[in-house]
Each structure stands twice: as C-alpha cells, then as structure tokens.
Amino acid sequence: MTAAAPDPDAPDPDASAPDALDSGASDPGASAPDAALSDQERAVLAVERQSWPGPGAKERAIRERLGMSPVRYFQLLNALLDDRRALEEDPVTVNRLRRVREARRDRR
C-alpha cells in the first residue's frame, strides 16, 4: 500500500489559527501595543479601586474573586503600573498606585 499524497488545497493541520494564539494576557509587555486590557487585568484594577478594612479582607477577596495567590496578584499589579494600556484604562488608580510605589522606593 502507498500513502496518499496530501491535498494541496486542504488546510495545514499544523498551522495555528490567528485567534488560537496566546494573547499574552498574563504578560502586559507581550501583548500588542494597541490591544485592550484582559478581563483579568481589569479585575486587578477593580480590586485596587476598592477600599479594604484590612489586608486580610483584600487577600481573601483576591483569592475568591480572581482565583490567584496574593503574591501573583501583586506581581501582575506591579506590571500593570508600567503598562500604558492600564494608565489609559484607569488613570486615577494607576497614578495613585505609582505614587505609593515611588514613596515606598524612596524610603528604602
């Protein structure tokens, strides 16, 4: 038996569809420059817009609402503070958090 020659008009099964590619949502620097923030990135900013009675309540909300550890949350948040898209999405929150971050750096 001989193998059938591949059909030149058939789509390549090894080729990825453009919409199947990883959007890079977990890495703000990896996404396209004009791409919007991901739902997860927006959720991180939404958590920061709220006021919390204490760190325990905020950490609990991070785990329950976002399904991630507080360490991962703060890593994403720190990256968002340097992301132009986040500044365009929520300039008040991003600028406030940038000031807090700079004040903490100055104290070190």
XYZ file of C-alpha atoms in Angstrom:
108
model
C 0.000 0.000 0.000
C 1.186 3.504 -0.735
C 0.345 6.602 1.244
C -1.958 9.104 -0.408
C -0.381 12.411 -1.393
C -1.560 15.334 0.730
C -4.244 17.520 -0.800
C -2.624 20.888 -1.638
C -5.962 22.680 -1.101
C -6.545 21.225 2.379
C -5.730 23.464 5.354
C -2.486 22.657 7.124
C -3.396 20.913 10.403
C -0.106 22.067 11.963
C -0.780 25.751 11.265
C -2.301 27.720 14.113
C -5.329 29.873 13.538
C -4.667 33.528 14.411
C -7.374 33.518 17.068
C -5.907 30.411 18.682
C -2.632 32.116 19.507
C -1.814 33.026 23.080
C -2.786 36.649 23.566
C -0.065 37.185 26.173
C -2.633 38.470 28.673
C -0.528 37.362 31.614
C 2.415 39.423 30.391
C 1.396 43.024 29.707
C 4.550 43.689 27.713
C 3.904 40.752 25.386
C 0.535 41.871 24.048
C 0.061 44.042 21.008
C 0.649 47.737 21.704
C -2.935 48.718 20.895
C -4.607 45.687 22.496
C -7.072 46.297 25.299
C -6.504 45.034 28.811
C -7.596 41.470 29.511
C -10.526 40.740 31.800
C -8.058 39.587 34.453
C -6.071 42.827 34.224
C -9.274 44.864 34.521
C -10.290 42.779 37.547
C -6.942 43.517 39.226
C -7.508 47.252 38.747
C -11.077 46.897 40.038
C -9.829 45.297 43.263
C -7.408 48.199 43.708
C -10.205 50.767 43.294
C -11.951 49.411 46.390
C -11.071 50.279 49.957
C -10.458 47.430 52.371
C -10.822 47.234 56.159
C -7.518 45.377 56.377
C -5.031 43.273 54.420
C -6.768 40.010 55.339
C -10.009 41.041 53.652
C -8.206 42.114 50.499
C -6.158 38.905 50.303
C -9.307 36.824 50.786
C -11.061 38.761 48.006
C -8.070 38.260 45.694
C -8.222 34.500 46.215
C -12.026 34.279 45.921
C -12.682 36.732 43.082
C -9.584 36.276 40.974
C -8.579 32.728 41.867
C -4.914 33.588 42.356
C -2.497 33.976 45.205
C -1.865 37.453 46.593
C 1.791 37.147 45.512
C 0.771 36.581 41.872
C -1.791 39.385 42.153
C 0.823 41.901 43.279
C 3.204 40.751 40.525
C 0.504 41.426 37.925
C -0.429 44.712 39.569
C 3.176 45.916 39.568
C 3.495 45.083 35.862
C 0.214 46.895 35.161
C 1.534 50.071 36.771
C 4.145 50.238 34.000
C 1.657 49.404 31.235
C 0.413 52.317 29.110
C -2.880 50.497 28.488
C -3.620 50.376 32.226
C -2.921 54.097 32.523
C -5.377 54.778 29.690
C -7.996 52.460 31.234
C -7.868 53.814 34.795
C -5.529 56.809 35.148
C -6.651 57.768 38.669
C -5.957 54.339 40.166
C -2.725 53.757 38.234
C -1.290 57.176 39.097
C -2.241 56.774 42.780
C -0.543 53.375 42.926
C 2.522 54.697 41.112
C 2.855 57.423 43.759
C 2.573 54.849 46.551
C 5.185 52.650 44.875
C 7.587 55.572 44.430
C 7.138 56.659 48.057
C 7.996 53.138 49.219
C 11.062 53.049 46.979
C 12.227 56.391 48.355
C 12.023 55.064 51.930
C 14.397 52.195 51.149
